[in-house]
Short mmCIF file of C-alpha atoms in Angstrom, two decimals:
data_model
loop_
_atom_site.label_atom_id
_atom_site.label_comp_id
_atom_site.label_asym_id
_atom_site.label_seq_id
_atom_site.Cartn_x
_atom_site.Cartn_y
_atom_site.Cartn_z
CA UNK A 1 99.94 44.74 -230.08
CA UNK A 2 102.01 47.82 -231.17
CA UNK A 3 102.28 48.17 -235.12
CA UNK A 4 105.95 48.54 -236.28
CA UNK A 5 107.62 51.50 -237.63
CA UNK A 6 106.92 51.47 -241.55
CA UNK A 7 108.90 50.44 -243.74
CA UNK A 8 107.75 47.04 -242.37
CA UNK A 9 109.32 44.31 -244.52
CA UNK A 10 108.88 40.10 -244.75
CA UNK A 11 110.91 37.89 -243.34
CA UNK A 12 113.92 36.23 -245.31
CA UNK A 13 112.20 33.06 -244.78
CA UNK A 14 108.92 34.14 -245.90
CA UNK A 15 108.15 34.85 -249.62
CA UNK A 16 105.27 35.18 -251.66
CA UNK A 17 104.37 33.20 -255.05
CA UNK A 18 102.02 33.93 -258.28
CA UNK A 19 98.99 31.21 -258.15
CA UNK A 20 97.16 32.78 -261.02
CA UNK A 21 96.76 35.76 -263.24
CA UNK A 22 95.76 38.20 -259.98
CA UNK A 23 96.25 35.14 -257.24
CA UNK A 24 99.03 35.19 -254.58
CA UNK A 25 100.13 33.25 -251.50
CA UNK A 26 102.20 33.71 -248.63
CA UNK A 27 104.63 31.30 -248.11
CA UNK A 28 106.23 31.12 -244.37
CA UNK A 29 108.67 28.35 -244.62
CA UNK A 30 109.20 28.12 -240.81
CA UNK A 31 105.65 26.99 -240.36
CA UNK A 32 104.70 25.83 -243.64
CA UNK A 33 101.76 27.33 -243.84
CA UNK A 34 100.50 29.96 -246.92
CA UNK A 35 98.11 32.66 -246.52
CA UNK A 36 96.41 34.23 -250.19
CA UNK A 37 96.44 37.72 -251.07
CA UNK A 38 94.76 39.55 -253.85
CA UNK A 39 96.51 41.56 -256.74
CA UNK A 40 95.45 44.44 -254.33
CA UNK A 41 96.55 43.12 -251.62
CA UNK A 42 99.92 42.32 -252.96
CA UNK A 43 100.58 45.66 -254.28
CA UNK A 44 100.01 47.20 -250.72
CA UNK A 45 102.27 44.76 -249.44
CA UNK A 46 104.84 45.95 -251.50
CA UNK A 47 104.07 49.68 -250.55
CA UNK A 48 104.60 48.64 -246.58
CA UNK A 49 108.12 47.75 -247.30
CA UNK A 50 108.44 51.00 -249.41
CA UNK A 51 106.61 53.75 -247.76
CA UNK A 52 107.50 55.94 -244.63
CA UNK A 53 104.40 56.62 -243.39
CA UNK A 54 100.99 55.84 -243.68
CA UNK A 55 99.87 59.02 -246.05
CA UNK A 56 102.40 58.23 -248.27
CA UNK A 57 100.87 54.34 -248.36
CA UNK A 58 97.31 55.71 -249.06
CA UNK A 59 98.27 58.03 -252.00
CA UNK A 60 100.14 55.25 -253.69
CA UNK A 61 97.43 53.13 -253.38
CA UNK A 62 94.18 55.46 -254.55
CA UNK A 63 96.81 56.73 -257.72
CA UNK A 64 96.95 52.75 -258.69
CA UNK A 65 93.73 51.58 -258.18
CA UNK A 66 91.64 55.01 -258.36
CA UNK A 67 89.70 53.77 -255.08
CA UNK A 68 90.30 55.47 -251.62
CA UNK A 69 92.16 53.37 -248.76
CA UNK A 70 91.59 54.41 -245.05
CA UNK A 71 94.17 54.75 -243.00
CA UNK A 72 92.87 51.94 -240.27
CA UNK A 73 92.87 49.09 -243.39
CA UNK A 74 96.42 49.66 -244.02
CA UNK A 75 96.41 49.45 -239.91
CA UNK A 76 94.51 46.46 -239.73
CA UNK A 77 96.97 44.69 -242.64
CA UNK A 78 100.29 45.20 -240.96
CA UNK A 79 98.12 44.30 -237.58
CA UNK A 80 97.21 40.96 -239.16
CA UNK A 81 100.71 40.66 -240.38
CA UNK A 82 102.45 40.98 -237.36
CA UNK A 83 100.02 38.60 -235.68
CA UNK A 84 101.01 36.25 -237.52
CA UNK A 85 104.65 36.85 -236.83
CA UNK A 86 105.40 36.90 -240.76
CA UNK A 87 106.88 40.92 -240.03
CA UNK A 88 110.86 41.38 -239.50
CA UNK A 89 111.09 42.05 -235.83
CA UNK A 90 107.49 41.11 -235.54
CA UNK A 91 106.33 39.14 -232.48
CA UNK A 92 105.38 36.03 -233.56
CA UNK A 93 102.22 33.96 -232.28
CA UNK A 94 103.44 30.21 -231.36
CA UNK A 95 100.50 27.79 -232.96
CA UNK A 96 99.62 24.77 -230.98
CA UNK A 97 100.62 21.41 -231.84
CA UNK A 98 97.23 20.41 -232.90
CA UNK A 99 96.49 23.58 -235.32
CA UNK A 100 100.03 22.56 -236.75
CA UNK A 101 99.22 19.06 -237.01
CA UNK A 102 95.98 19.70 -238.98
CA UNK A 103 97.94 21.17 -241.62
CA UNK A 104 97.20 19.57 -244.53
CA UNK A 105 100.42 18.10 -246.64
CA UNK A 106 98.82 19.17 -249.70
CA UNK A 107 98.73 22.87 -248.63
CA UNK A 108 102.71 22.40 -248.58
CA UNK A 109 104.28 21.41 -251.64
CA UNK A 110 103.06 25.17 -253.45
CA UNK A 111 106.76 24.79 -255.77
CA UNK A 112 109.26 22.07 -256.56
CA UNK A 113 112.48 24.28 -256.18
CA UNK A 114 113.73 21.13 -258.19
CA UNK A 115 112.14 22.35 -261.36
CA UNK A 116 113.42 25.17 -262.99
CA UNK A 117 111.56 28.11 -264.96
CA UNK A 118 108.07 27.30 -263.54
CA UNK A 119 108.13 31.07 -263.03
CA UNK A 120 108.01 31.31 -266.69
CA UNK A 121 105.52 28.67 -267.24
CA UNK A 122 102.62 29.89 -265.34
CA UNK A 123 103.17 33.58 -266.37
CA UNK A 124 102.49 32.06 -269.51
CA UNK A 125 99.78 30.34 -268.66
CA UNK A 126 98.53 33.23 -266.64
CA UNK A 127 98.79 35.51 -270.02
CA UNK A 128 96.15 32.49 -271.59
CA UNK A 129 93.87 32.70 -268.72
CA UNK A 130 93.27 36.11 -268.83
CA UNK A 131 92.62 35.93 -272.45
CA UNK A 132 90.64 32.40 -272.83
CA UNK A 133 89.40 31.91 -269.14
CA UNK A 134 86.55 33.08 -270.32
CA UNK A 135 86.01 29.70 -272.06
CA UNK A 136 85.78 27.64 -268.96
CA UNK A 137 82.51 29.20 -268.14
CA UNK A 138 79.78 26.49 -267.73
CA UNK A 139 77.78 28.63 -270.79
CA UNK A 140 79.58 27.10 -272.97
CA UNK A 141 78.27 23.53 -272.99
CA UNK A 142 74.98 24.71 -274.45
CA UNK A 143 77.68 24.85 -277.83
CA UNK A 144 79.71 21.84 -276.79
CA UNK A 145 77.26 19.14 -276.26
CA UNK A 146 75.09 19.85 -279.00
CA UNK A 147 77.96 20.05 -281.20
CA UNK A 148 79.35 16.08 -280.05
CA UNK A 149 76.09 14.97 -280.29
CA UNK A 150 75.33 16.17 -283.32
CA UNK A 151 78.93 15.17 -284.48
CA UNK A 152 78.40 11.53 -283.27
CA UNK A 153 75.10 11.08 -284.97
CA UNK A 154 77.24 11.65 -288.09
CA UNK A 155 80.47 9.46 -287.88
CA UNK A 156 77.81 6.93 -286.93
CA UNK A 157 75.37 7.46 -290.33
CA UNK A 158 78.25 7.48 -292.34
CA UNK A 159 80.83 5.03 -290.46
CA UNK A 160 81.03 2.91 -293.84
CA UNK A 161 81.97 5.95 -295.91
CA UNK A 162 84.43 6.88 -293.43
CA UNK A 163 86.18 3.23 -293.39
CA UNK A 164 86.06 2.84 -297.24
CA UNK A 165 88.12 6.08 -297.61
CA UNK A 166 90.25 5.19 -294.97
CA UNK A 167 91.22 1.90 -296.02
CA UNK A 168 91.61 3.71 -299.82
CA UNK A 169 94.16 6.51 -298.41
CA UNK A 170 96.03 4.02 -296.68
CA UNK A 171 96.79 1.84 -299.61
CA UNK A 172 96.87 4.71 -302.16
CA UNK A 173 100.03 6.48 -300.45
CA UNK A 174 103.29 5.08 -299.37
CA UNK A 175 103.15 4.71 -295.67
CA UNK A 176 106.09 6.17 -293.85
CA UNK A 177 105.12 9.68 -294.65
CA UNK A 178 101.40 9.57 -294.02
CA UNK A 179 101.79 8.18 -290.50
CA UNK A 180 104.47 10.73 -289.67
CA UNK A 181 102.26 13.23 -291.39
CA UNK A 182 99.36 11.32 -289.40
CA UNK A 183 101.13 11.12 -286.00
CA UNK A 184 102.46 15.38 -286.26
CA UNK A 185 98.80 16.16 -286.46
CA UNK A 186 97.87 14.12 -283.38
CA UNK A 187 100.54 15.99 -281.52
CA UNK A 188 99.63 19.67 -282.59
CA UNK A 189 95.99 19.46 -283.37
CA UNK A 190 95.18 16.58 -280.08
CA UNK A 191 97.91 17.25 -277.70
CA UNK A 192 98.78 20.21 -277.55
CA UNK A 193 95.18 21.95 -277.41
CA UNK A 194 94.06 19.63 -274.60
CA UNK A 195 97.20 20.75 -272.68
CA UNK A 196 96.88 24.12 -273.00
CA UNK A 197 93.41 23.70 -271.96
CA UNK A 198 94.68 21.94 -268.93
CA UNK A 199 97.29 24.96 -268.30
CA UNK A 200 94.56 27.52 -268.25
CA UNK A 201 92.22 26.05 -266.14
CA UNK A 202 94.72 25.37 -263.51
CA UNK A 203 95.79 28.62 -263.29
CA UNK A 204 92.15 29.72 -263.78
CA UNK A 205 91.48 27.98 -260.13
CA UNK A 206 94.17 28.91 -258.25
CA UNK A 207 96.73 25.96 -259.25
CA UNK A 208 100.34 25.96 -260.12
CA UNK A 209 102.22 24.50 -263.13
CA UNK A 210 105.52 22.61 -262.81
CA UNK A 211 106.06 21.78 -266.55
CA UNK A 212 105.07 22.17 -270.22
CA UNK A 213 106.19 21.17 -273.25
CA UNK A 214 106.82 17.83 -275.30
CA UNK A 215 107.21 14.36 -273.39
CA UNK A 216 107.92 10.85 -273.98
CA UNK A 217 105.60 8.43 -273.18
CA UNK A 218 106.62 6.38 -271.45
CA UNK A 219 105.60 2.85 -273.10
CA UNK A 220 107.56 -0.21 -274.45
CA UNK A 221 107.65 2.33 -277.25
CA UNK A 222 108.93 6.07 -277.46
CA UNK A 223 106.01 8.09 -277.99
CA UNK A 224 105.93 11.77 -278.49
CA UNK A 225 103.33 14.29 -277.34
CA UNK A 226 102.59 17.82 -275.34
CA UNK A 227 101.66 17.75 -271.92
CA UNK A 228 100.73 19.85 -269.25
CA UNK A 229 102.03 18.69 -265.76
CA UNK A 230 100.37 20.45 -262.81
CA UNK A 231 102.09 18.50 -259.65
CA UNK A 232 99.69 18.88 -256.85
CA UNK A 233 97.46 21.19 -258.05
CA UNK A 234 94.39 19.71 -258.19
CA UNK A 235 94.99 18.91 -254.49
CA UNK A 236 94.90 22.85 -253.73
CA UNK A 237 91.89 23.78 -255.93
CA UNK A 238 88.32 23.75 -254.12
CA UNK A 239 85.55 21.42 -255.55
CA UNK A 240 84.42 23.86 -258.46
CA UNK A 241 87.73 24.20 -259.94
CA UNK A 242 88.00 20.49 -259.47
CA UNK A 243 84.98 19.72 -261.23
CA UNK A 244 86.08 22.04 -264.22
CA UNK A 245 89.66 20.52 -264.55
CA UNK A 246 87.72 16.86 -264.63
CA UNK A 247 85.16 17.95 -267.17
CA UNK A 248 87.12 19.72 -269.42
CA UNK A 249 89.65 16.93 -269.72
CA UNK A 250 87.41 14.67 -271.21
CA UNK A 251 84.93 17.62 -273.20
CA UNK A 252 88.18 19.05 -274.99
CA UNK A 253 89.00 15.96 -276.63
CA UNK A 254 85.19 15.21 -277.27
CA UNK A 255 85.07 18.92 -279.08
CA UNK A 256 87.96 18.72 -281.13
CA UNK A 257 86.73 15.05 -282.10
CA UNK A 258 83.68 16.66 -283.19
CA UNK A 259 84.78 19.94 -284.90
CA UNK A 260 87.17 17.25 -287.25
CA UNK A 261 83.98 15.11 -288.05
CA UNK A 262 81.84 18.34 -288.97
CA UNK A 263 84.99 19.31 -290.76
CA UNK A 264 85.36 16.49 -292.40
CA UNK A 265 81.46 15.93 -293.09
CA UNK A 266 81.29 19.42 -294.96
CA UNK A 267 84.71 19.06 -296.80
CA UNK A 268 84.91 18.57 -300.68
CA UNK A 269 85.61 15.09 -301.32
CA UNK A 270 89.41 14.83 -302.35
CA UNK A 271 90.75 18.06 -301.39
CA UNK A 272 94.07 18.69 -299.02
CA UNK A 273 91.79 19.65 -296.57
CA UNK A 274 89.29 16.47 -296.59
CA UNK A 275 92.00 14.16 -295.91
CA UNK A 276 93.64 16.40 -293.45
CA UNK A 277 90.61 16.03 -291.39
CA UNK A 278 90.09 12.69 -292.02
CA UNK A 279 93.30 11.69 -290.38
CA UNK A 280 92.50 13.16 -287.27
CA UNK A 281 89.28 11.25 -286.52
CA UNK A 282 90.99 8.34 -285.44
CA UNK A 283 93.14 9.98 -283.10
CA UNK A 284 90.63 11.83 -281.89
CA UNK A 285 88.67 8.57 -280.48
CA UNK A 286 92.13 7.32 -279.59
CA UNK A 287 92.86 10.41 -277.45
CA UNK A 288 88.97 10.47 -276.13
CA UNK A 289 89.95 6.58 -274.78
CA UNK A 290 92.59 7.65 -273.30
CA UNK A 291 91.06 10.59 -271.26
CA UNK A 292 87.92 8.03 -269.92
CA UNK A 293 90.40 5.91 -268.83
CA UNK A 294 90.65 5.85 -264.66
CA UNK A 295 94.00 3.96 -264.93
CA UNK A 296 95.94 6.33 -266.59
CA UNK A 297 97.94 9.00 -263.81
CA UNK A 298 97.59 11.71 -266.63
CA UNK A 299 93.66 10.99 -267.26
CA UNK A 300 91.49 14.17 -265.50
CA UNK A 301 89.02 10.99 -264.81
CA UNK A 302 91.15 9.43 -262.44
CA UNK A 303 91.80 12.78 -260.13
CA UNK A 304 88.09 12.11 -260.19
CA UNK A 305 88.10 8.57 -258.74
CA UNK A 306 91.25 9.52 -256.25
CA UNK A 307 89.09 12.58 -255.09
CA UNK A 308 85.75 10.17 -255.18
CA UNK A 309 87.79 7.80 -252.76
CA UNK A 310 89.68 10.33 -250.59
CA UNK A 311 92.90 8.50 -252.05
CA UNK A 312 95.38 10.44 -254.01
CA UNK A 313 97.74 7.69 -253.69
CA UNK A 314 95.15 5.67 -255.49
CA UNK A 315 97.36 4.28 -258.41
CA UNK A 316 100.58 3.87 -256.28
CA UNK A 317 99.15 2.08 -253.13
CA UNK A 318 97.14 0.08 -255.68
CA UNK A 319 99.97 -1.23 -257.82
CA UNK A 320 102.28 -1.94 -254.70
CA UNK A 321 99.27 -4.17 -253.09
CA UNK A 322 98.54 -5.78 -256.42
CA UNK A 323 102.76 -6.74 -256.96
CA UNK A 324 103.05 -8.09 -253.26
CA UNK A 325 99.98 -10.09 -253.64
CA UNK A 326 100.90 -11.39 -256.78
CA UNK A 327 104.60 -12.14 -255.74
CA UNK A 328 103.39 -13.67 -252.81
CA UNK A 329 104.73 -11.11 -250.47
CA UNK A 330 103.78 -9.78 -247.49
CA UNK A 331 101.34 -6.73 -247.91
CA UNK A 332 102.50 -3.41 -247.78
CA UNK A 333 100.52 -1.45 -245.64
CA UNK A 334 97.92 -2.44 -243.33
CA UNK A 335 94.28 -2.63 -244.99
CA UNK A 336 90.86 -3.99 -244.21
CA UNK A 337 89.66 -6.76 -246.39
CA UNK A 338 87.29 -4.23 -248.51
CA UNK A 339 89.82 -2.08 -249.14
CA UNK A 340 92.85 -4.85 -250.08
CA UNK A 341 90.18 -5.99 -252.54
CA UNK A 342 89.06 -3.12 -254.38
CA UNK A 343 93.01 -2.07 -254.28
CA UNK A 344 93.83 -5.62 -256.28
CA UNK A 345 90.80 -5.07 -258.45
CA UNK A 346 91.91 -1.54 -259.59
CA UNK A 347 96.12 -2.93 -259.38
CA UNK A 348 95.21 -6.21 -262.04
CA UNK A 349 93.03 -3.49 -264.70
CA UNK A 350 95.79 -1.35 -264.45
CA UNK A 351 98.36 -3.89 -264.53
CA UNK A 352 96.68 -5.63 -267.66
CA UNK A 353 95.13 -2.74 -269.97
CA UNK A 354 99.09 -1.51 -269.43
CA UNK A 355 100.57 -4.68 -270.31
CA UNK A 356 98.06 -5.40 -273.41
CA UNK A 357 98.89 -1.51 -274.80
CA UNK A 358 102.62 -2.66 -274.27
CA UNK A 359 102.08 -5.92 -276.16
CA UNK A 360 100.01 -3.70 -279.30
CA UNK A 361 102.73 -1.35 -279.40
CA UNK A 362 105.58 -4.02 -279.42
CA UNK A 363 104.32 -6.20 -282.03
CA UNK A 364 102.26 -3.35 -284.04
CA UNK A 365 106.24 -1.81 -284.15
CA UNK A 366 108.03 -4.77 -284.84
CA UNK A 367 105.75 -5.70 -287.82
CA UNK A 368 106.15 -2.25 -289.00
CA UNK A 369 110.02 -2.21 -288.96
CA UNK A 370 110.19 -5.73 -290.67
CA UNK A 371 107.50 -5.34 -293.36
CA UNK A 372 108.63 -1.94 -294.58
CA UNK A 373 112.45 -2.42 -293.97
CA UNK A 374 113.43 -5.96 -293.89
CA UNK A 375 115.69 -7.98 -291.18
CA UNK A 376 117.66 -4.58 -290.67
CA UNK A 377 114.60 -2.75 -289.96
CA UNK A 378 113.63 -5.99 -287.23
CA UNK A 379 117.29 -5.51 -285.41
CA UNK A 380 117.32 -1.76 -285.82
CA UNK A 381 113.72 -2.16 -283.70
CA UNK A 382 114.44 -4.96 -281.37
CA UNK A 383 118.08 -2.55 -279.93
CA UNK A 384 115.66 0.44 -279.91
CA UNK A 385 113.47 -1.45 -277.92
CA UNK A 386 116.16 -2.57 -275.68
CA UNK A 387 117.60 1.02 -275.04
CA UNK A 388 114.35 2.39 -274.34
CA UNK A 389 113.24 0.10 -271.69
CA UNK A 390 116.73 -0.24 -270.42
CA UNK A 391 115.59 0.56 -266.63
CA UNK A 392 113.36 -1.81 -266.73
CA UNK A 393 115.94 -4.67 -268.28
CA UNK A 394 118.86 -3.48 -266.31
CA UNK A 395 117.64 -6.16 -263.73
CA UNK A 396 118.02 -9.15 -266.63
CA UNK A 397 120.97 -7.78 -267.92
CA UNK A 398 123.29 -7.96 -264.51
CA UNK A 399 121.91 -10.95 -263.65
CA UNK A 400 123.24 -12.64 -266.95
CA UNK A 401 126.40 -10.99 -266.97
CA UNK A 402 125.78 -9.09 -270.15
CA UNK A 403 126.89 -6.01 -268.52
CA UNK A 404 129.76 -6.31 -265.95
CA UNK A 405 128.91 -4.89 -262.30
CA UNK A 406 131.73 -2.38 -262.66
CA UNK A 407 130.52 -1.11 -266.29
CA UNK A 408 126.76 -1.29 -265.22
CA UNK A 409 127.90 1.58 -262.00
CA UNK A 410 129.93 3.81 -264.45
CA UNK A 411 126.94 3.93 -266.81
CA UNK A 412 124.63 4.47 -263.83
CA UNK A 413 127.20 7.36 -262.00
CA UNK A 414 127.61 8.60 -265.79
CA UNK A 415 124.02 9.11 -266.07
CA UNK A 416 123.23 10.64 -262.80
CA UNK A 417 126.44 13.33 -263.17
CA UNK A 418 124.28 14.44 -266.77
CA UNK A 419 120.95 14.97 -264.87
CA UNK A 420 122.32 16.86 -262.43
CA UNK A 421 121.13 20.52 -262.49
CA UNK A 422 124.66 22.51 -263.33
CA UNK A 423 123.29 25.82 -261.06
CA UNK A 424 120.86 26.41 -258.41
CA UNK A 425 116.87 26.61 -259.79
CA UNK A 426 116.23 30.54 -259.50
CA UNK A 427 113.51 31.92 -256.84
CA UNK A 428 109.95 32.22 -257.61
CA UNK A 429 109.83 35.85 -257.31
CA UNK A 430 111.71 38.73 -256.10
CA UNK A 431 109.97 39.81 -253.04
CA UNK A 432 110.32 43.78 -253.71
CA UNK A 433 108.97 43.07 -257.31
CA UNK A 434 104.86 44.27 -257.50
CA UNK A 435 103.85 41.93 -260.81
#
C-alpha cells in the first residue's frame, strides 16, 4: 500500500484522548474501536500532520526526545495508520462482522460527552500521579500492614480508655458544634484522601475519570462527602491495575484509621490535638465498614465480586430479580436456578443492610432534631425528609391527590429545563494540540 503525501492528518471522526499522565488512545468513532499510543508516539503523530517531509519529521523528533528516529519507523507508523484506514484519504480495511462483533462494549464508552470538564479532571489527576504514583507500588505494604496491625493491637489494649473519654467529650461539650466539627473532619481527613487515592490510581492504570468533587449521599438522609467517580474504568484496566484499585480501597481507609490511633495513642492527654484525633477513630471504622462492604456500588470490594463473577451488572440485575420475585412478578431475564438464587441472596442483603442504614439514619435524625430543638426541630426534620426523598414519594403523593397531576408535570418539566446543560460539553482535546 502506497504511503500518502505528508502532511498526513486524522480523520474528523477520529480523535485521540489522554488516559493517563503519558497514556493515549485512538478513538475511531466509525468503528468504535481505540488503539493506545505512547507520549512518543503521540508527539510523532502530531509531527505527521505538521511536517513536509520525512527529514523534517526525524529532526523534530531526535531535538524532543534526544534519541535518533529512522526514517522506515516513521514509514512503518503512517503504514500502520493507513491500514487501518484512520488517515484522511486513507484506504480503509473493512473488518469482518465477527472481529466487529467481538468488540468488547467496555472498550467503548472511553468519555461521557454528557459530562463536562473531565478534561480538567484527569489532567489533575494526571499532575497527582506523576507526583504520588509512586505510592501505589506494592513496597509499600511492608509500612502499611505493620502499621494497622500494630495500630489495632492498640485501640484493642486500650478500647476502655478510648470509650471513657469518648463518652466524657460527648457530654462535656454542647453537641451541635462537635458533630459538625466531628462530621467536617470525616469529610476532609476520610473522604477526601481515599478519593484522591482512588483518582491516582485510576489514572495510574490507564483509566479515565468522569467526576470529582463533593456528593450527596444518597440516603433517607442528605449526607455530604468527596468522591471520586471513575465510570467504566475499572472495566478498561488489566488485572494488575485491578487488583491495585481493589486493595487500595480498603488499605487507605485501614492506614488513615491507623495513623489517627498512633496519633491519638502518642498525643498529650487533653490537648487540641488529642481530641482532634480522637474524633476521627470512629469514622475511621465507620468508613473501613463501608469499604468491606460488597453491597455498596461505590465499595472497591464489590468491583471485586462483579469481576470474581464475570458480572458487572451484579448489583442492578440483582436488585431487579430480587423486586420481581418479591412482588410476585414475572422474572426479568432468563436465569438458571443457581444463578436466580444467588441473585435473590445478594438482592435481600442488599435490600436489607440498605433499608436498616435508612431506618438508623431516620430515627438517629429525628431524635436529634426533637431532643435538641423541640416540636419545631421534629417538623423542620420530618419536611426535610420529605423533600429529600421526594422521587421516591412522588408515587404516594399523586396517588393521594396531594399534588394535582397538572402541578406534579410543571414541577417535573421545571426540573428537567434546570438540568439541562445550557451549551454543548467541550471536546476532549484539540487534535493539533501535542500535551
Amino acid at each position: 500500500m502506497d504511503i500518502p503525501t505528508l502532511p498526513c492528518r486524522l480523520r474528523d471522526d477520529v480523535r485521540i484522548m489522554r488516559t493517563g499522565p503519558k497514556d493515549f488512545r485512538i478513538v475511531d468513532n466509525r468503528t468504535n474501536t481505540n488503539f493506545k499510543l505512547s507520549a512518543a508516539d503521540r508527539y510523532l503523530l502530531s509531527l505527521i500532520s505538521e511536517r513536509n517531509s520525512i527529514g523534517e519529521i526525524v529532526d523534530a523528533y531526535k531535538s524532543k526526545f534526544r534519541t535518533p528516529l529512522a526514517s522506515t519507523s516513521v514509514h512503518d507508523f503512517i503504514g500502520q495508520l493507513t491500514d487501518l484506514g484512520l488517515l484522511e484519504d486513507g484506504e480503509e480495511v473493512a473488518q469482518p462482522a465477527a472481529a466487529a462483533a467481538s468488540l468488547s462494549p467496555a472498550l467503548l464508552p472511553l468519555d461521557d460527552a454528557s459530562v463536562p470538564n473531565t478534561t480538567r479532571v484527569n489532567q489533575f489527576f494526571d499532575v497527582l500521579t506523576l507526583l504520588f504514583g509512586w505510592m501505589l507500588h506494592p513496597i509499600w505494604l511492608l509500612i502499611v500492614v505493620p502499621t494497622i496491625l500494630m495500630a489495632s493491637v492498640i485501640i484493642v489494649r486500650r478500647w476502655t480508655l478510648y470509650y471513657s473519654q469518648c463518652l466524657s467529650l460527648w457530654s462535656s461539650y454542647p453537641f451541635v458544634p462537635l458533630f459538625a466539627a466531628s462530621y467536617l473532619q470525616t469529610v476532609f481527613f476520610e473522604t477526601l484522601p481515599r478519593s484522591l487515592a482512588m483518582g491516582v490510581c485510576c489514572r495510574r492504570f490507564g483509566g479515565r475519570v468522569r467526576r470529582f468533587g463533593l456528593e450527596y449521599g444518597k440516603w433517607v438522609l442528605p449526607t455530604v462527602a468527596f468522591s471520586t467517580d471513575i465510570g467504566e474504568s475499572m472495566i478498561l484496566m488489566n488485572a494488575r491495575g485491578r487488583w491495585t484499585l481493589i486493595v487500595s480501597g480498603v488499605l487507605v481507609p485501614l492506614f488513615l484509621g491507623a495513623l489517627y490511633v498512633l496519633a491519638w495513642a502518642c498525643g498529650s492527654h487533653g490537648t487540641s490535638l488529642y481530641l482532634f484525633w480522637m474524633l476521627m477513630i470512629a469514622p475511621s471504622g465507620l468508613m473501613i465498614l463501608f469499604q468491606i462492604n460488597i453491597f455498596s456500588l461505590n465499595a472497591t470490594t464489590h468491583w471485586g465480586l462483579a469481576w470474581a463473577v464475570d458480572d458487572w451488572q451484579l448489583h442492578s440485575r440483582a436488585l431487579n430479580e430480587t423486586k420481581a420475585w418479591l412482588l410476585g412478578r414475572r422474572s426479568p431475564q432468563a436465569l438458571t436456578p443457581r444463578e436466580r438464587f444467588w441473585l435473590r441472596v445478594y438482592g435481600l442483603c442488599s435490600l436489607t443492610l440498605r433499608i436498616g442504614i435508612d431506618l438508623v439514619l431516620f430515627f438517629g435524625g429525628g431524635y436529634f432534631f426533637t431532643h435538641f430543638f423541640g416540636p419545631s426541630g421534629a417538623v423542620a426534620f420530618l419536611l426535610m425528609t420529605a423533600w429529600w426523598n421526594r422521587e421516591h414519594l412522588k408515587v404516594l403523593w399523586r396517588a393521594t391527590g396531594s399534588i394535582p397531576a397538572e402541578a406534579w408535570n410543571n414541577l417535573s418539566a421545571w426540573r428537567n429545563r434546570r438540568s439541562e446543560p445550557t451549551s454543548s460539553p467541550p471536546t476532549d482535546l484539540d487534535l493539533t494540540s501535542t500535551n
